[in-house]
Tab-separated table of C-alpha atoms and ligand atoms in Angstrom:
chain	number	residue	atom	x	y	z
A	701	MET	CA	74.240	109.013	83.579
A	702	CYS	CA	74.590	110.468	80.137
A	703	SER	CA	71.233	111.411	78.670
A	704	THR	CA	72.359	110.961	75.082
A	705	MET	CA	73.287	107.327	75.643
A	706	THR	CA	71.348	104.781	73.619
A	707	PHE	CA	71.042	101.110	74.391
A	708	SER	CA	71.001	98.827	71.485
A	709	THR	CA	69.600	95.586	72.795
A	710	ASP	CA	66.334	95.049	74.622
A	711	GLU	CA	67.086	98.205	76.569
A	712	SER	CA	69.859	96.366	78.396
A	713	PRO	CA	72.339	98.865	79.784
A	714	LEU	CA	75.174	96.328	79.692
A	715	PRO	CA	78.332	97.056	77.731
A	716	PRO	CA	78.927	95.070	74.540
A	717	ARG	CA	81.425	92.731	76.143
A	718	PHE	CA	78.484	91.050	77.869
A	719	SER	CA	76.698	90.406	74.616
A	720	ARG	CA	77.739	86.746	74.467
A	721	TYR	CA	75.314	85.923	77.230
A	722	THR	CA	71.765	84.741	76.794
A	723	SER	CA	68.976	87.028	77.799
A	724	ALA	CA	68.309	85.054	81.019
A	725	THR	CA	71.958	85.099	81.995
A	726	MET	CA	72.079	88.785	81.250
A	727	LYS	CA	69.157	89.412	83.554
A	728	THR	CA	71.012	87.581	86.331
A	729	ILE	CA	74.212	89.516	85.664
A	730	HIS	CA	72.235	92.710	85.448
A	731	ARG	CA	70.736	92.090	88.884
A	732	SER	CA	74.087	91.153	90.439
A	733	LEU	CA	75.790	94.215	88.955
A	734	PHE	CA	73.224	96.494	90.491
A	735	ALA	CA	73.736	94.708	93.803
A	736	LEU	CA	77.428	95.675	93.769
A	737	PRO	CA	77.903	99.405	94.225
A	738	LEU	CA	81.456	99.375	92.789
A	739	LEU	CA	80.186	97.993	89.495
A	740	THR	CA	77.299	100.377	89.131
A	741	THR	CA	79.186	102.408	86.533
A	742	ALA	CA	79.463	99.299	84.368
A	743	ALA	CA	75.793	98.700	84.866
A	744	LEU	CA	75.128	102.254	83.733
A	745	GLY	CA	76.688	101.437	80.402
A	746	ALA	CA	80.104	103.125	80.364
A	747	GLY	CA	81.641	100.205	78.504
A	748	ALA	CA	83.937	100.169	75.507
A	749	PHE	CA	83.417	102.414	72.454
A	750	TYR	CA	81.755	105.097	74.558
A	751	GLY	CA	83.706	108.234	75.523
A	752	ASP	CA	86.528	109.957	73.632
A	753	PRO	CA	89.526	107.605	73.205
A	754	PRO	CA	93.001	107.904	74.783
A	755	ASP	CA	95.297	110.575	73.344
A	756	ALA	CA	98.967	111.550	73.545
A	757	THR	CA	98.841	112.567	77.217
A	758	HIS	CA	95.806	110.637	78.486
A	759	PRO	CA	96.219	106.868	78.509
A	760	TRP	CA	92.550	106.187	79.221
A	761	ALA	CA	89.392	106.973	77.301
A	762	ILE	CA	86.744	109.215	78.849
A	763	HIS	CA	84.575	107.038	81.158
A	764	ASP	CA	87.006	104.145	80.688
A	765	MET	CA	86.080	100.949	82.540
A	766	ASN	CA	89.632	99.657	81.974
A	767	ARG	CA	90.818	102.326	84.404
A	768	PRO	CA	91.390	100.881	87.900
A	769	GLN	CA	88.679	101.374	90.464
A	770	PRO	CA	89.771	103.646	93.360
A	771	PRO	CA	91.136	101.600	96.270
A	772	ARG	CA	88.711	101.135	99.128
A	773	VAL	CA	89.541	103.101	102.301
A	774	GLU	CA	87.358	102.778	105.382
A	775	PRO	CA	86.841	106.327	106.655
A	776	GLY	CA	87.404	107.127	110.318
A	777	THR	CA	84.503	107.576	112.680
A	778	ASN	CA	84.334	110.281	115.339
A	779	GLY	CA	87.812	111.535	114.503
A	780	SER	CA	89.548	108.138	114.221
A	781	PRO	CA	92.053	107.662	111.368
A	782	PRO	CA	91.011	106.101	108.047
A	783	SER	CA	91.929	102.447	107.476
A	784	ASP	CA	95.086	103.109	105.455
A	785	ALA	CA	96.536	105.772	107.779
A	786	ILE	CA	99.904	105.352	109.453
A	787	VAL	CA	99.377	106.336	113.063
A	788	LEU	CA	102.154	108.361	114.704
A	789	PHE	CA	100.327	109.047	117.947
A	790	SER	CA	96.864	107.987	119.104
A	791	GLY	CA	97.178	108.625	122.828
A	792	LYS	CA	98.917	105.461	124.039
A	793	PRO	CA	101.953	106.065	126.310
A	794	GLU	CA	104.076	103.489	124.444
A	795	GLU	CA	103.714	105.497	121.204
A	796	ILE	CA	106.337	107.902	122.578
A	797	GLU	CA	108.705	105.246	121.203
A	798	LYS	CA	107.838	106.400	117.692
A	799	TRP	CA	109.465	109.759	118.506
A	800	ILE	CA	113.011	110.745	119.438
A	801	SER	CA	114.820	113.881	120.503
A	802	ASP	CA	115.848	115.857	117.436
A	803	LYS	CA	118.923	117.091	119.271
A	804	ASN	CA	120.626	113.769	119.887
A	805	GLY	CA	118.413	111.006	118.453
A	806	GLU	CA	117.792	109.619	121.944
A	807	SER	CA	114.542	109.163	123.869
A	808	THR	CA	112.622	112.399	124.172
A	809	LYS	CA	111.777	114.094	127.435
A	810	TRP	CA	108.343	115.084	126.098
A	811	VAL	CA	105.610	113.316	128.049
A	812	VAL	CA	102.343	111.531	127.343
A	813	LYS	CA	99.700	112.933	129.679
A	814	ASP	CA	95.938	112.334	129.566
A	815	GLY	CA	96.225	110.877	126.062
A	816	ALA	CA	98.212	113.836	124.719
A	817	LEU	CA	101.843	114.230	123.710
A	818	GLN	CA	103.076	117.287	125.584
A	819	CYS	CA	106.081	119.487	124.975
A	820	VAL	CA	108.439	119.841	127.933
A	821	PRO	CA	109.977	123.301	127.467
A	822	GLY	CA	113.723	123.215	127.110
A	823	SER	CA	113.846	119.566	126.012
A	824	GLY	CA	114.112	120.396	122.308
A	825	TYR	CA	112.244	119.425	119.155
A	826	ILE	CA	111.036	115.876	118.648
A	827	ARG	CA	111.024	113.950	115.400
A	828	THR	CA	109.500	110.724	114.158
A	829	LYS	CA	111.725	107.715	113.628
A	830	GLU	CA	109.651	107.146	110.520
A	831	GLU	CA	110.549	109.173	107.434
A	832	PHE	CA	108.158	110.067	104.638
A	833	ALA	CA	107.455	112.796	102.095
A	834	ASP	CA	104.251	113.583	100.181
A	835	CYS	CA	101.383	113.045	102.557
A	836	GLN	CA	98.012	113.902	103.962
A	837	LEU	CA	98.717	114.707	107.611
A	838	HIS	CA	96.238	115.079	110.436
A	839	ILE	CA	97.348	116.523	113.762
A	840	GLU	CA	95.479	118.099	116.662
A	841	TRP	CA	96.957	120.509	119.166
A	842	ALA	CA	95.978	122.588	122.171
A	843	ALA	CA	97.753	125.659	123.525
A	844	PRO	CA	97.869	126.013	127.325
A	845	ALA	CA	94.520	127.177	128.741
A	846	LYS	CA	96.346	129.654	130.966
A	847	VAL	CA	97.298	132.540	128.695
A	848	GLU	CA	100.908	133.643	129.081
A	849	GLY	CA	103.045	135.814	126.820
A	850	ASP	CA	102.058	137.437	123.573
A	851	SER	CA	102.818	137.458	119.846
A	852	GLN	CA	105.236	134.599	119.085
A	853	GLY	CA	105.586	133.876	122.809
A	854	ARG	CA	102.059	132.495	123.344
A	855	GLY	CA	101.417	128.786	122.815
A	856	ASN	CA	104.120	128.490	120.158
A	857	SER	CA	105.117	125.218	118.581
A	858	GLY	CA	105.224	124.044	114.963
A	859	VAL	CA	104.677	121.092	112.700
A	860	PHE	CA	107.675	120.602	110.396
A	861	LEU	CA	106.978	118.549	107.276
A	862	MET	CA	110.073	116.574	106.278
A	863	GLY	CA	111.677	118.382	109.211
A	864	ALA	CA	111.967	121.445	106.985
A	865	VAL	CA	108.696	123.300	106.314
A	866	GLU	CA	106.971	124.714	109.373
A	867	VAL	CA	103.205	124.943	109.591
A	868	GLN	CA	103.069	127.303	112.531
A	869	VAL	CA	101.338	126.317	115.758
A	870	LEU	CA	100.539	129.405	117.841
A	871	ASP	CA	97.793	130.624	120.133
A	872	ASN	CA	96.456	133.409	117.935
A	873	TYR	CA	92.958	133.332	119.403
A	874	ASN	CA	93.295	136.952	120.519
A	875	ASN	CA	96.922	137.550	119.846
A	876	PRO	CA	98.206	139.574	116.873
A	877	THR	CA	101.605	138.723	115.448
A	878	TYR	CA	103.415	139.052	112.126
A	879	PRO	CA	101.042	137.374	109.643
A	880	ASP	CA	103.612	135.073	108.060
A	881	GLY	CA	104.207	133.676	111.545
A	882	PHE	CA	100.515	133.236	112.391
A	883	ALA	CA	98.963	129.889	113.319
A	884	SER	CA	98.890	127.749	110.133
A	885	SER	CA	101.141	130.158	108.273
A	886	ILE	CA	103.825	128.498	106.233
A	887	TYR	CA	106.366	130.162	108.463
A	888	GLY	CA	108.223	132.939	106.671
A	889	ILE	CA	106.378	132.183	103.409
A	890	ASN	CA	102.648	132.805	103.523
A	891	PRO	CA	100.070	133.912	106.131
A	892	PRO	CA	96.896	131.848	106.518
A	893	ALA	CA	93.845	133.011	104.598
A	894	ALA	CA	91.772	133.020	107.805
A	895	ASN	CA	91.984	132.654	111.577
A	896	PRO	CA	89.552	129.900	112.569
A	897	LEU	CA	91.223	129.101	115.914
A	898	ARG	CA	89.324	128.068	119.005
A	899	ALA	CA	90.133	129.463	122.448
A	900	PRO	CA	93.353	128.436	124.210
A	901	GLY	CA	93.019	125.071	125.966
A	902	GLU	CA	90.612	123.792	123.306
A	903	TRP	CA	91.675	121.256	120.683
A	904	GLN	CA	92.465	122.550	117.193
A	905	SER	CA	92.834	120.304	114.157
A	906	TYR	CA	95.199	120.692	111.210
A	907	ASP	CA	94.605	118.719	108.021
A	908	ILE	CA	97.558	119.198	105.737
A	909	VAL	CA	98.328	118.100	102.183
A	910	PHE	CA	102.048	118.283	101.548
A	911	ARG	CA	103.982	117.873	98.286
A	912	ARG	CA	107.737	118.207	98.413
A	913	PRO	CA	109.674	120.148	95.748
A	914	VAL	CA	110.870	117.981	92.864
A	915	PHE	CA	114.016	118.732	90.908
A	916	LYS	CA	115.294	116.945	87.847
A	917	ASP	CA	118.811	117.436	86.492
A	918	GLY	CA	119.210	120.428	88.797
A	919	LYS	CA	116.046	122.098	87.468
A	920	GLU	CA	112.885	122.638	89.481
A	921	VAL	CA	109.993	120.739	87.881
A	922	ASP	CA	107.644	121.210	90.826
A	923	PRO	CA	108.087	123.801	93.605
A	924	GLY	CA	106.182	121.665	96.125
A	925	TYR	CA	102.899	122.766	97.644
A	926	ILE	CA	101.068	122.788	100.911
A	927	THR	CA	97.349	122.964	101.639
A	928	VAL	CA	96.035	123.362	105.185
A	929	PHE	CA	92.613	123.181	106.787
A	930	VAL	CA	92.340	124.484	110.368
A	931	ASN	CA	89.295	123.195	112.223
A	932	GLY	CA	87.832	122.384	108.796
A	933	VAL	CA	88.505	125.868	107.363
A	934	LEU	CA	90.879	126.281	104.407
A	935	THR	CA	93.825	128.468	105.358
A	936	GLN	CA	96.530	127.477	102.838
A	937	ASP	CA	95.382	126.742	99.300
A	938	HIS	CA	98.096	124.923	97.382
A	939	THR	CA	100.740	127.396	98.569
A	940	PRO	CA	104.087	127.032	96.718
A	941	LEU	CA	106.941	126.216	99.118
A	942	GLU	CA	109.565	128.640	97.775
A	943	GLY	CA	112.274	126.501	99.285
A	944	GLY	CA	110.545	125.899	102.630
A	945	GLY	CA	110.654	129.209	104.509
A	946	GLY	CA	112.357	129.970	107.820
A	947	HIS	CA	113.083	132.676	110.369
A	948	MET	CA	114.066	136.151	109.193
A	949	LYS	CA	115.703	135.007	105.968
A	950	ARG	CA	113.972	134.680	102.568
A	951	SER	CA	114.321	131.125	101.321
A	952	SER	CA	114.799	130.204	97.679
A	953	PRO	CA	113.860	127.047	95.757
A	954	LYS	CA	116.031	124.062	96.546
A	955	PRO	CA	115.843	120.285	96.118
A	956	PHE	CA	114.501	118.266	99.029
A	957	PRO	CA	115.632	114.764	99.969
A	958	GLU	CA	113.427	111.791	99.028
A	959	LYS	CA	111.948	111.707	102.528
A	960	GLY	CA	112.365	113.074	106.017
A	961	PRO	CA	110.896	112.919	109.525
A	962	LEU	CA	107.975	114.876	110.932
A	963	LYS	CA	109.257	117.268	113.582
A	964	ILE	CA	107.388	119.122	116.297
A	965	GLN	CA	108.860	122.248	117.765
A	966	ASP	CA	109.755	123.066	121.338
A	967	HIS	CA	109.372	126.843	121.442
A	968	GLY	CA	109.243	127.046	125.212
A	969	ASN	CA	105.502	126.461	125.673
A	970	PRO	CA	103.827	123.259	126.923
A	971	VAL	CA	101.680	122.742	123.821
A	972	ARG	CA	99.858	119.385	123.637
A	973	PHE	CA	99.284	117.159	120.587
A	974	ARG	CA	97.042	114.201	119.832
A	975	ASN	CA	95.580	112.094	117.012
A	976	ILE	CA	98.573	112.324	114.668
A	977	TRP	CA	98.446	110.254	111.488
A	978	TYR	CA	99.354	110.454	107.841
A	979	ARG	CA	98.579	108.810	104.536
A	980	PRO	CA	101.299	108.675	101.886
A	981	LEU	CA	100.150	110.289	98.628
A	982	PRO	CA	100.474	108.762	95.148
A	983	LYS	CA	103.326	109.912	92.934
A	984	ARG	CA	102.830	112.894	90.705
A	985	PHE	CA	103.239	112.802	86.942
A	986	VAL	CA	106.512	114.674	86.777
A	987	GLU	CA	108.176	112.455	84.187
A	988	GLY	CA	109.020	114.538	81.158
A	989	GLY	CA	109.084	117.654	83.261
A	990	GLU	CA	105.405	118.502	83.314
A	991	TYR	CA	103.326	118.684	86.429
A	992	SER	CA	99.939	116.954	86.727
A	993	ARG	CA	100.057	115.719	83.148
A	994	MET	CA	101.643	112.550	81.866
A	995	SER	CA	104.465	112.904	79.380
A	996	GLU	CA	103.854	111.481	75.897
A	997	GLU	CA	106.462	108.830	76.578
A	998	ALA	CA	104.830	107.738	79.854
A	999	THR	CA	101.395	107.806	78.207
A	1000	ALA	CA	102.528	105.569	75.322
A	1001	LYS	CA	104.009	103.128	77.814
A	1002	LYS	CA	100.798	103.037	79.847
A	1003	ARG	CA	98.629	102.639	76.727
A	1004	ALA	CA	100.732	99.672	75.610
A	1005	GLU	CA	100.284	98.124	79.057
A	1006	ILE	CA	96.490	98.621	78.985
A	1007	ALA	CA	96.270	97.200	75.439
A	1008	LYS	CA	98.221	94.115	76.519
A	1009	GLY	CA	95.842	93.567	79.455
A	1010	ILE	CA	92.822	93.820	77.149
A	1011	ARG	CA	94.376	91.350	74.646
A	1012	GLU	CA	95.010	88.945	77.542
A	1013	ASP	CA	91.388	89.305	78.561
A	1014	ALA	CA	90.282	88.735	74.950
A	1015	ALA	CA	92.282	85.485	74.852
A	1016	LYS	CA	89.947	84.083	77.510
A	1017	LEU	CA	86.786	85.036	75.584
A	1018	GLN	CA	84.925	83.617	72.615
A	1019	GLY	CA	82.877	84.967	69.743
A	1020	ASN	CA	81.754	88.569	69.623
A	1021	ALA	CA	83.025	89.355	73.082
A	1022	LYS	CA	86.516	88.328	71.999
A	1023	MET	CA	86.301	90.260	68.730
A	1024	LEU	CA	85.107	93.450	70.432
A	1025	ARG	CA	87.802	93.245	73.132
A	1026	LEU	CA	90.462	92.854	70.429
A	1027	PHE	CA	89.095	95.896	68.599
A	1028	GLU	CA	88.973	97.769	71.900
A	1029	SER	CA	92.675	97.056	72.484
A	1030	LEU	CA	93.495	98.904	69.238
A	1031	CYS	CA	92.243	102.150	70.818
A	1032	TYR	CA	95.242	101.982	73.202
A	1033	ALA	CA	97.986	100.564	71.002
A	1034	GLU	CA	98.307	99.139	67.528
A	1035	ASN	CA	98.873	95.427	67.261
A	1036	GLU	CA	98.866	93.667	63.904
A	1037	ASP	CA	97.939	90.242	65.315
A	1038	ALA	CA	95.020	91.601	67.315
A	1039	LYS	CA	93.776	93.608	64.339
A	1040	HIS	CA	94.156	90.666	61.944
A	1041	THR	CA	92.245	88.279	64.219
A	1042	ALA	CA	89.508	90.833	64.914
A	1043	MET	CA	89.096	91.613	61.200
A	1044	LEU	CA	88.805	87.900	60.346
A	1045	MET	CA	86.168	87.478	63.058
A	1046	LEU	CA	84.359	90.572	61.796
A	1047	GLY	CA	84.319	89.187	58.259
A	1048	ALA	CA	82.763	85.940	59.506
A	1049	PHE	CA	80.253	87.875	61.632
A	1050	VAL	CA	79.104	90.029	58.697
A	1051	THR	CA	78.838	87.030	56.355
A	1052	ASP	CA	76.738	85.208	58.930
A	1053	ALA	CA	74.510	88.266	59.449
A	1054	LYS	CA	73.985	88.731	55.710
A	1055	ASN	CA	73.123	85.046	55.297
A	1056	THR	CA	70.698	84.926	58.207
A	1057	PRO	CA	67.147	84.556	56.937
A	1058	ASP	CA	64.610	87.221	57.886
A	1059	VAL	CA	62.774	84.959	60.301
A	1060	LYS	CA	65.909	84.518	62.413
A	1061	ILE	CA	67.536	87.928	62.128
A	1062	GLU	CA	65.621	89.442	65.077
A	1063	SER	CA	67.452	87.070	67.445
A	1064	LYS	CA	70.730	88.658	66.331
A	1065	LYS	CA	69.529	92.245	66.636
A	1066	GLY	CA	71.438	92.994	69.841
A	1067	GLU	CA	74.746	91.636	68.583
A	1068	ILE	CA	74.457	93.352	65.219
A	1069	LEU	CA	73.656	96.691	66.846
A	1070	ASN	CA	76.579	96.320	69.274
A	1071	VAL	CA	79.061	95.560	66.514
A	1072	THR	CA	77.675	98.402	64.393
A	1073	LYS	CA	78.103	100.801	67.303
A	1074	ALA	CA	81.689	99.584	67.823
A	1075	LEU	CA	82.521	100.040	64.133
A	1076	ARG	CA	81.087	103.558	64.135
A	1077	TYR	CA	83.321	104.426	67.094
A	1078	LEU	CA	86.403	102.784	65.595
A	1079	THR	CA	85.966	104.585	62.269
A	1080	LYS	CA	85.013	107.927	63.844
A	1081	PHE	CA	88.285	107.951	65.793
A	1082	LYS	CA	90.249	106.506	62.852
A	1083	PHE	CA	91.234	103.194	64.395
A	1084	LEU	CA	89.653	101.656	61.256
A	1085	PRO	CA	89.173	103.267	57.820
A	1086	GLU	CA	85.883	105.146	57.409
A	1087	ASP	CA	84.868	103.229	54.287
A	1088	ILE	CA	85.207	99.763	55.819
A	1089	ALA	CA	82.747	97.435	54.024
A	1090	ALA	CA	81.631	95.644	57.201
A	1091	LYS	CA	80.221	98.872	58.630
A	1092	LYS	CA	78.215	99.625	55.482
A	1093	ASP	CA	76.903	96.041	55.384
A	1094	LEU	CA	75.784	96.072	59.014
A	1095	GLU	CA	74.285	99.555	58.744
A	1096	SER	CA	72.213	98.462	55.774
A	1097	ILE	CA	70.856	95.500	57.792
A	1098	VAL	CA	70.043	97.844	60.689
A	1099	LYS	CA	68.419	100.399	58.390
A	1100	ALA	CA	66.354	97.838	56.465
A	1101	ARG	CA	64.795	96.628	59.735
A	1102	ASP	CA	64.439	100.122	61.203
A	1103	TRP	CA	66.158	98.948	64.389
A	1104	GLU	CA	67.309	102.417	65.348
A	1105	LYS	CA	63.947	104.083	64.962
A	1106	LYS	CA	63.468	106.700	67.673
A	1107	LYS	CA	60.700	105.838	70.066
B	839	MG	MG1	106.702	127.763	115.827
């Protein structure tokens, strides 16, 4: 909670849009808001006219309650997938149907044994029937407990994102090899930053964040990245894909298809896999050619959409709440009708405040302070002219009654 925040009405931390309610109703709302964890931010006061407004590449204000709440995902327990995961293998024999031979697209000869999907050497790679691209992938694997071979010959397999980028699977517990072919290397691209492997025969977990390369009009706008945690330890930190890597040859940037299968390698060792799931990731802001930042065009479009939603909300409200929502909409996009209506309502509000006799003015303190605060914000960020008469009128009422006196 921001320590500089001030509450204007009977110490209520509710945003101004709630100001149409009576004090008793507000107490009820206040209680119910605190009972709902998702609304706690609202209860803490991050309402309209609070943080810095939207700008050319940020469609939302700082601490903007118009911004959508993050979608609820039930986390897994004891290693189970989260609620929105797409499960590719959880240990059931029938899940072999989700995989096919990469060689001929027919049923694979890999087997499900003791809840694990096991490579049958010589049978070839497998791939998912399902195709996807940007994802969070979880996969667990175990090299054979009986140590055979060395370097690239010991417990070798591989997880191929979109069938193209190999995150190496290799028993490197006590087994040196070329570093860019090490377990959790991006094969032929980048060695892992650490070797946190457990002993052969034990289960190892990979948690991978994968972003495919994005090209626009033949030009690379995003090289694609991969991040890997091995047994909870970071080994690849947003490593650029450089075209995807490979064996012996240096790869160079190239466009990827929209989606592809997940492949697992047969490298001649009976490596086992279990608990394989992924979550598709949201799109990146690559419109306009800039990564991780919205283009001005996309921002303007989003701001217009937010403003429209706020005006629609305002249409359902009355009085001050309506007026303040209409003013709020102007912070996202100009709209003559909204501004005209809000200014008319403001004029009526100020006239009423000025004509309210002293004995009754205290009952309007909260509303007057809320509107004053809104006008200060709107003028500070130039959504309204600085010398607007309504602001001066309300500030003189506030000052005359010493309503903002520091305690
Ligand atoms: Mg491999």
